[in-house]
CSV table of C-alpha atoms in Angstrom, one decimal:
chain,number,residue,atom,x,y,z
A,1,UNK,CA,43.5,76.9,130.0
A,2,UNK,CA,41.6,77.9,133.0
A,3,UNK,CA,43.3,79.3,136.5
A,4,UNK,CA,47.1,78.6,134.1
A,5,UNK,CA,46.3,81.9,132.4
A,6,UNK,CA,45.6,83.8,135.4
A,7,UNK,CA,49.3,82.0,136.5
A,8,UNK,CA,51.3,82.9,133.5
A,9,UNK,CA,49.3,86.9,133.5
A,10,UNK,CA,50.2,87.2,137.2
A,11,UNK,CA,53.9,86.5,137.2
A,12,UNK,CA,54.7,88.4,133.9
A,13,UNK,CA,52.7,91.5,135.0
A,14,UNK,CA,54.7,91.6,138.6
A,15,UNK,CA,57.9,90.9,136.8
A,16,UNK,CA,57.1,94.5,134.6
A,17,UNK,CA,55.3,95.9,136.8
A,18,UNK,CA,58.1,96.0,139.6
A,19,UNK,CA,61.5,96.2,136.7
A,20,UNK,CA,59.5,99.6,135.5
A,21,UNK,CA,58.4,101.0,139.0
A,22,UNK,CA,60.8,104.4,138.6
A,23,UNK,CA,59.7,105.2,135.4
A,24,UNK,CA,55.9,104.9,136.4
A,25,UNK,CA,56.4,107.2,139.5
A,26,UNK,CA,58.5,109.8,137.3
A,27,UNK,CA,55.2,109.6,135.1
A,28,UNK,CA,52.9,110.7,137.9
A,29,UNK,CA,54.8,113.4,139.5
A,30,UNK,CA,54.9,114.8,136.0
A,31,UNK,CA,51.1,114.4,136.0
A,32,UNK,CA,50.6,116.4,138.9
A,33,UNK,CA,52.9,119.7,137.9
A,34,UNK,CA,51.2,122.8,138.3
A,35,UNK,CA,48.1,121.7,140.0
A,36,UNK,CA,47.9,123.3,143.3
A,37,UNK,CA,48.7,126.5,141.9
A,38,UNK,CA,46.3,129.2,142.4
A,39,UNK,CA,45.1,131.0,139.1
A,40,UNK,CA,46.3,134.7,140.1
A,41,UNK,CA,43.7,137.4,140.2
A,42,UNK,CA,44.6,141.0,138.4
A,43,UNK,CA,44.3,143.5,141.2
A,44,UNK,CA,44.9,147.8,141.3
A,45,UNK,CA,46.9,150.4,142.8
A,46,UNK,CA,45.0,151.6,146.0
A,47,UNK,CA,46.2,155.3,147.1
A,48,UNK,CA,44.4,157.4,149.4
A,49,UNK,CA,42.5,160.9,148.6
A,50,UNK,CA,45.5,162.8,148.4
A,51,UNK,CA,46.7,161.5,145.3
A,52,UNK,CA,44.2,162.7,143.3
A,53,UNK,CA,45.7,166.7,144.3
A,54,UNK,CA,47.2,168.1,141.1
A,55,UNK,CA,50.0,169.5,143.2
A,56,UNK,CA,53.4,168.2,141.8
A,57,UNK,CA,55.3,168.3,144.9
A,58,UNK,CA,52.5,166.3,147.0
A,59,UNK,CA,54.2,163.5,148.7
A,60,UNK,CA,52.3,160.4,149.4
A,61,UNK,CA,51.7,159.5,153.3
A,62,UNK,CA,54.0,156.5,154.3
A,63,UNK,CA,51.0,154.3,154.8
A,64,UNK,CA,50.3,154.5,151.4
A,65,UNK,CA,48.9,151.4,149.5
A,66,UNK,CA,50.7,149.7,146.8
A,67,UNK,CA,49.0,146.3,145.4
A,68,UNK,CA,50.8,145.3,142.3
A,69,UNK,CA,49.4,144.2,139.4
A,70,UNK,CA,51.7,141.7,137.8
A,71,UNK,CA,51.0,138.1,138.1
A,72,UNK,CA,53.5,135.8,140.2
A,73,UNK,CA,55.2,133.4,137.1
A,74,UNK,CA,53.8,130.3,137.4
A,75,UNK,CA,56.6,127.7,138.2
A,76,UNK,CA,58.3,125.7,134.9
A,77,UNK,CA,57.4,122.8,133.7
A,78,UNK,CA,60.5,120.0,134.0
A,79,UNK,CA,60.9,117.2,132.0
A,80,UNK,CA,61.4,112.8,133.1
A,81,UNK,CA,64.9,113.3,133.2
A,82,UNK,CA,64.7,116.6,135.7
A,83,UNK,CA,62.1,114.8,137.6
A,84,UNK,CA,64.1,111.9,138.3
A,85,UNK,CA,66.9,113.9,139.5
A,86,UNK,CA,65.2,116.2,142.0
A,87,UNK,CA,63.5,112.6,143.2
A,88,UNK,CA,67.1,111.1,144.0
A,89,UNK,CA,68.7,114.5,145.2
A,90,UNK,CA,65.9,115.7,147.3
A,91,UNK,CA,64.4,112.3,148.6
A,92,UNK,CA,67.3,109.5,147.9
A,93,UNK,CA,67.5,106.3,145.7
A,94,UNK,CA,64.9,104.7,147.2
A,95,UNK,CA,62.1,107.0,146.9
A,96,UNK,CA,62.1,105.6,143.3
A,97,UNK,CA,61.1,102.9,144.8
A,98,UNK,CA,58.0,104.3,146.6
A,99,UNK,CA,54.9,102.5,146.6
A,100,UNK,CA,56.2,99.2,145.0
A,101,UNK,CA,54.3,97.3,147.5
A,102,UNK,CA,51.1,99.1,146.1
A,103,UNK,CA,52.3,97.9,142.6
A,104,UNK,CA,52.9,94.2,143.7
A,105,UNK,CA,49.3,93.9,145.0
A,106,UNK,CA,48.0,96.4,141.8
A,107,UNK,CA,49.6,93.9,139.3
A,108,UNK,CA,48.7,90.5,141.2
A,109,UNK,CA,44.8,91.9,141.6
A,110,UNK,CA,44.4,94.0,138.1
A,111,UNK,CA,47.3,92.6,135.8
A,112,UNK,CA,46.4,88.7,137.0
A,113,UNK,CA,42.6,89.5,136.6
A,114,UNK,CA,42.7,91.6,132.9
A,115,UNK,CA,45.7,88.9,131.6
A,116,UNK,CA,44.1,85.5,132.7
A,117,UNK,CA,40.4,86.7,131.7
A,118,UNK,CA,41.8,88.1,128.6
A,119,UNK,CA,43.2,84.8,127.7
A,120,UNK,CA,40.0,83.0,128.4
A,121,UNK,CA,38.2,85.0,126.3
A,122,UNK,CA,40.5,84.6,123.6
A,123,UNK,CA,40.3,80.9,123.5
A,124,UNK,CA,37.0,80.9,123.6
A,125,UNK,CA,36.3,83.0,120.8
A,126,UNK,CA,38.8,81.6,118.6
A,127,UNK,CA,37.8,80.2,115.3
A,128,UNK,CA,38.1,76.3,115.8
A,129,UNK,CA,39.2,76.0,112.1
A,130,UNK,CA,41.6,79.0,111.2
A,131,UNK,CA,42.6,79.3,114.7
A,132,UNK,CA,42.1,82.8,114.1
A,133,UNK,CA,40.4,85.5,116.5
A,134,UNK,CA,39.0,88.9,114.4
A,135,UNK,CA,40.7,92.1,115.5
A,136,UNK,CA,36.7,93.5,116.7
A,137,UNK,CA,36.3,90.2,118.8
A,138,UNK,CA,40.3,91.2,120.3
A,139,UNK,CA,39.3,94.5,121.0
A,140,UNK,CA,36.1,93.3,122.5
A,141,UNK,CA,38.1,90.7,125.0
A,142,UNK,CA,40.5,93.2,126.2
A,143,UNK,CA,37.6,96.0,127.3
A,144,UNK,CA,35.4,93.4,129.1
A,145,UNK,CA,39.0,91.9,130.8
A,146,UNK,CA,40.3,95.5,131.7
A,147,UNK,CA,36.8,96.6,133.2
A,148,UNK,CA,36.8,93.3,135.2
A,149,UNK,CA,40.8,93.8,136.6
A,150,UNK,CA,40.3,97.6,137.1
A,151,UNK,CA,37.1,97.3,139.2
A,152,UNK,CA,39.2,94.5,141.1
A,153,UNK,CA,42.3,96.5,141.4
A,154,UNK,CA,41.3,99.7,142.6
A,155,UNK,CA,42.4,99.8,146.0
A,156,UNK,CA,45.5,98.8,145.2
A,157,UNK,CA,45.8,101.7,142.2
A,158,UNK,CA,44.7,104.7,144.6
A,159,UNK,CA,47.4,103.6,147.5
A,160,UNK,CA,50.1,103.6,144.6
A,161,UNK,CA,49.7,106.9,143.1
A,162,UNK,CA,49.3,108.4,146.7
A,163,UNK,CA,52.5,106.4,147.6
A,164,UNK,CA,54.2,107.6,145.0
A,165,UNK,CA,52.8,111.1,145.0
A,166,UNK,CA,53.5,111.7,148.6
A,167,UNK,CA,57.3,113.0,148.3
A,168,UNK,CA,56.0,115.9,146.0
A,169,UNK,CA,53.8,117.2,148.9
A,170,UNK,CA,55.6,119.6,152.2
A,171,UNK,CA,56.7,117.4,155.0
A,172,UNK,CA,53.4,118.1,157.1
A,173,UNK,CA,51.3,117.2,154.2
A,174,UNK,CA,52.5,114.1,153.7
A,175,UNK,CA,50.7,110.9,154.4
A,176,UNK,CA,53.8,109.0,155.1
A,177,UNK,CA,52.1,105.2,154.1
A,178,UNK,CA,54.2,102.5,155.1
A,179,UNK,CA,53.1,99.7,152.8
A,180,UNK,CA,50.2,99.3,150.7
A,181,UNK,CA,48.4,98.0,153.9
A,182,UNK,CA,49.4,100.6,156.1
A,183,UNK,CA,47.8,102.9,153.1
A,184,UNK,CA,44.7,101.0,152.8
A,185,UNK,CA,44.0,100.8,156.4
A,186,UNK,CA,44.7,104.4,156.7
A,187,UNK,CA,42.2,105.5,154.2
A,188,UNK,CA,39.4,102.9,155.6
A,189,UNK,CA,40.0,104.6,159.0
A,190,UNK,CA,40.1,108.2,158.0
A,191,UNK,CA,38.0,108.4,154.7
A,192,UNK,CA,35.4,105.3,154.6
A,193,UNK,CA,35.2,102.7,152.3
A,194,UNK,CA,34.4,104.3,149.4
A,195,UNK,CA,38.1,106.4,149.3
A,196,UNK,CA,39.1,102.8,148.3
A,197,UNK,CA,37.0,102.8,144.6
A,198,UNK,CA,38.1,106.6,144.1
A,199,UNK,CA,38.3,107.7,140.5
A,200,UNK,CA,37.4,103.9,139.9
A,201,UNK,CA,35.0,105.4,136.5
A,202,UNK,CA,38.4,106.4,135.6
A,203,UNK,CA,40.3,103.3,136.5
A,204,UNK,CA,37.7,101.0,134.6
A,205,UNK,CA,37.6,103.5,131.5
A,206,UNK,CA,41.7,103.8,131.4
A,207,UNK,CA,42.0,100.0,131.8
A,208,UNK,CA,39.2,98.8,129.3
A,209,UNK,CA,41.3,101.6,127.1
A,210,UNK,CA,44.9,100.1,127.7
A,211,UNK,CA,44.0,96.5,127.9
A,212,UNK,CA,42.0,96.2,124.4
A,213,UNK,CA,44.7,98.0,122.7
A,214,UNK,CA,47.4,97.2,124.6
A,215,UNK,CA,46.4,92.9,124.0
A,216,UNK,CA,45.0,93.3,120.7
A,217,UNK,CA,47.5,95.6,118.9
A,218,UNK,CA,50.1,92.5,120.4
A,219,UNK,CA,48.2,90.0,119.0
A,220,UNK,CA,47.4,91.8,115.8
A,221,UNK,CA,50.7,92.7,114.6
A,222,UNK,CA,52.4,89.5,115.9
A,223,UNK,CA,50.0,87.7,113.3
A,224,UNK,CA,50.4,90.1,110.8
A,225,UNK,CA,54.4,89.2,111.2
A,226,UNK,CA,54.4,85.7,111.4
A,227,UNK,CA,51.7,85.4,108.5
A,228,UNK,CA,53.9,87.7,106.0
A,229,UNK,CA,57.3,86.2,107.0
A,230,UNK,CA,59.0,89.0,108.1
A,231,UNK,CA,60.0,87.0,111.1
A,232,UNK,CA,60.1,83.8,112.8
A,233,UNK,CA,58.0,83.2,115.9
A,234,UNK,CA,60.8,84.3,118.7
A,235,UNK,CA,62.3,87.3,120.9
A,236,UNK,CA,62.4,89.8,118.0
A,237,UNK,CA,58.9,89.5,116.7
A,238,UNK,CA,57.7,89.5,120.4
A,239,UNK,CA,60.1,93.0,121.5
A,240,UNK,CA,58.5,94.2,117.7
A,241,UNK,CA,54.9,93.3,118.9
A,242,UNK,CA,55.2,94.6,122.1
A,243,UNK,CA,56.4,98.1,121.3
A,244,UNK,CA,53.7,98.9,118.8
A,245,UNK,CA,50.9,97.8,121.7
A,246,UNK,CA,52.9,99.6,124.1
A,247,UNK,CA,52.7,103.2,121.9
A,248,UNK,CA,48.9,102.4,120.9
A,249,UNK,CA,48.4,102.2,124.4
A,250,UNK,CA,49.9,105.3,125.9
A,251,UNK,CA,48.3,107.2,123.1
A,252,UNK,CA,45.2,106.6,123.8
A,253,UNK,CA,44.9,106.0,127.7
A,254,UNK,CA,47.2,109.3,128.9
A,255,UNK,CA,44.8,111.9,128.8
A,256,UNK,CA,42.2,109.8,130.7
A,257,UNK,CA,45.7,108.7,133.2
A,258,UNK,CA,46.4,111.9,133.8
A,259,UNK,CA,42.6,112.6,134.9
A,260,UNK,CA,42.7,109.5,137.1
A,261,UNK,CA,46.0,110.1,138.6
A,262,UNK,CA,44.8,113.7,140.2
A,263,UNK,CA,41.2,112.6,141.2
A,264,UNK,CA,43.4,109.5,143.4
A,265,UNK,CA,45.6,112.3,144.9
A,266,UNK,CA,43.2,114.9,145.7
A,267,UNK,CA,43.0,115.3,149.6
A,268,UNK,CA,39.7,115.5,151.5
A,269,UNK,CA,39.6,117.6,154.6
A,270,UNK,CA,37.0,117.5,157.0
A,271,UNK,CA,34.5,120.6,156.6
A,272,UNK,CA,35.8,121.6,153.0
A,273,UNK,CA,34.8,121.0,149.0
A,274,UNK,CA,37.1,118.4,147.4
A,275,UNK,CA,39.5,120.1,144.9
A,276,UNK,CA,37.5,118.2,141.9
A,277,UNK,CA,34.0,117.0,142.2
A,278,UNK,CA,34.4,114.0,140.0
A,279,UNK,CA,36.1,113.3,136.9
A,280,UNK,CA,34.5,116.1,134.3
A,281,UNK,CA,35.3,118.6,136.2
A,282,UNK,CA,38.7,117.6,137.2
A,283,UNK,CA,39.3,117.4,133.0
A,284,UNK,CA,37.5,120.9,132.7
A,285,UNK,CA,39.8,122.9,135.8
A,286,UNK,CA,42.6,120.8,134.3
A,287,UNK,CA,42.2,122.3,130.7
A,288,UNK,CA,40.9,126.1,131.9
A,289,UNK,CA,44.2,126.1,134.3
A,290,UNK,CA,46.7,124.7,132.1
A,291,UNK,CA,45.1,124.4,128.6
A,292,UNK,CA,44.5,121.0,126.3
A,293,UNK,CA,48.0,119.9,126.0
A,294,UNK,CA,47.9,119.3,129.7
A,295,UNK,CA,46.2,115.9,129.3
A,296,UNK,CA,49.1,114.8,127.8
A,297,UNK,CA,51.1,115.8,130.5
A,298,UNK,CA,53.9,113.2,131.2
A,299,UNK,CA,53.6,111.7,128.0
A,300,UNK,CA,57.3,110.9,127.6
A,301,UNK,CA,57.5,108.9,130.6
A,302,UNK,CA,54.4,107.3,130.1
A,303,UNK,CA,56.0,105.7,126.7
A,304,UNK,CA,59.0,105.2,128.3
A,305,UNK,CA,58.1,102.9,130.6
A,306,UNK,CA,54.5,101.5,128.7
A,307,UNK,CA,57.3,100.6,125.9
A,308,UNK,CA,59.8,98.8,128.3
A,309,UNK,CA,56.7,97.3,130.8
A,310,UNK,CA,55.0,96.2,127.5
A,311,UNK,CA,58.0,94.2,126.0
A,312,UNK,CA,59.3,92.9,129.7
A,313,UNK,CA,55.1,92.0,129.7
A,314,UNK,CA,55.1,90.2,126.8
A,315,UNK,CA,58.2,88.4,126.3
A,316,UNK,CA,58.1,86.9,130.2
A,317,UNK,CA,54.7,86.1,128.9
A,318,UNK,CA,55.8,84.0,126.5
A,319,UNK,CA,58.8,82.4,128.3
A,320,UNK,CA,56.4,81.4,131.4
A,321,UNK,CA,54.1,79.9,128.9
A,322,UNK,CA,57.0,77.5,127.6
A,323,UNK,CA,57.9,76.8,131.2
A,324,UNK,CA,54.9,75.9,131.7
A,325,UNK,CA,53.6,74.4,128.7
A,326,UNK,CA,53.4,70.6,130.3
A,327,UNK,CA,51.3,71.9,133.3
């Protein structure tokens, strides 16, 4: 099997990767709603000495001081489908598009890495005789392959969501990337080498979380299929397969997304604290500001397109395989 898995992993992950780009960059705009704003302060009426004179007709000097107490409404909350239009209205067609260069080198390093090591793995801990693999040994596989690709891939994961982050900020905020390279070299210039692992706890966690459940729950329930019957061995039992691993996978890897998507796209100035001084306390500002269901922020998108990229995933996996095959 070797360097073939690595091969067939590669192509099928670029192949999703890139046909489900707009629907991962609608995820992380959602993901970062609401979390420059400032949590308001209450604050009092200040009037001078005068206004404490029980005199009816006193009139208040014109320099008076008038702080009011109500709260400035923090802005709503819009859904994929109101995210996606602002994004083409406000920034055009092809800022859909941005940061697809970051995902083409994301999916080559992590996807190529987490897929072919996955596959090793699996055929080496394969019973000989049942040609069976147990669903703890699967499990197993997919964290030590997702640890492996997300430690690989990081670089490549921080310039996308910054990429894809950027047309959210004001024009004099922005970054403006060009590419992925442009991105990378950027950050190496202006923030060191270690802006290039940021948030990489999270990346490792969040893959070792997707790719065990995300590989095994395909595997599992395409067994469970073709052992009871239900179906035969082709495009319906792989689309079936790969929409249960792609819901078991967004349910359990979008509150620690979510995390790792603002600790990427926090911005470092000279002479000032970071926003978040690592993961924790990004989770414990994120909760306090915006409560628990915040973690879950941009779930709906994050199905959407883990459901599509899971099925486009597996079912050029399996095609590539039978082209393949004789190599």
């Amino acid at each position: 099997m070797g360097v073939k898995g690595f091969v067939e992993g590669g192509i099928a992950s670029i192949v999703a990767g890139c046909s489900t780009h707009p629907l991962d960059l609608i995820k992380v705009r959602m993901q970062l709603q609401g979390e420059n704003v400032a949590v308001p302060q209450q604050v009092h009426s200040l009037r001078p000495a005068l206004a404490f004179h029980s005199n009816s007709a006193t009139v208040f000097p014109s320099n008076s001081i008038h702080i009011p107490t109500t709260a400035p409404e923090l802005p709503p909350r819009v859904g994929p489908i109101s995210v996606g239009v602002k994004i083409f209205q406000t920034e055009g067609v092809a800022a859909l598009f941005s940061g697809v260069s970051a995902t083409v080198l994301r999916q080559t390093l992590y996807s190529t890495t987490r897929m072919g090591l996955y596959d090793v793995l699996k055929q080496k801990w394969t019973d000989k005789d049942s040609n069976r693999m147990t669903l703890s040994r699967k499990v197993a596989a997919g964290l030590i392959a997702g640890a492996v690709g997300a430690t690989v891939g990081n670089p490549a994961d921080v310039a996308m969501v910054r990429m894809q982050a950027d047309g959210r900020l004001p024009p004099a905020q922005r970054r403006n990337y060009k590419s992925v390279i442009d991105a990378i070299a950027q950050m190496l210039r202006q923030e060191g080498v270690a802006s290039l692992w940021r948030g990489s706890s999270l990346t490792v966690n969040r893959a070792m979380i997707v790719t065990a459940s995300q590989l095994a729950t395909y595997d599992q329930v395409k067994e469970m299929i073709l052992k009871k019957g239900v179906m035969r061995d082709g495009l319906g039992t792989h689309v079936t397969a790969s929409f249960a691993a792609g819901f078991v996978a967004s349910v359990a890897s979008n509150p620690v997304d979510v995390i790792k998507t603002r600790v990427m796209n926090m911005k470092v100035e000279a002479g000032r604290d970071p926003p978040y001084k690592g993961a924790l306390d990004c989770a414990l500002k994120t909760v306090r500001a915006e409560g628990p269901m915040a973690l879950y922020k941009g779930f709906i998108p994050t199905i959407s397109r883990q459901g599509p990229f899971t099925v486009v995933l597996f079912v050029t996996l399996e095609q590539v395989r039978k082209v393949l095959k004789e190599f």
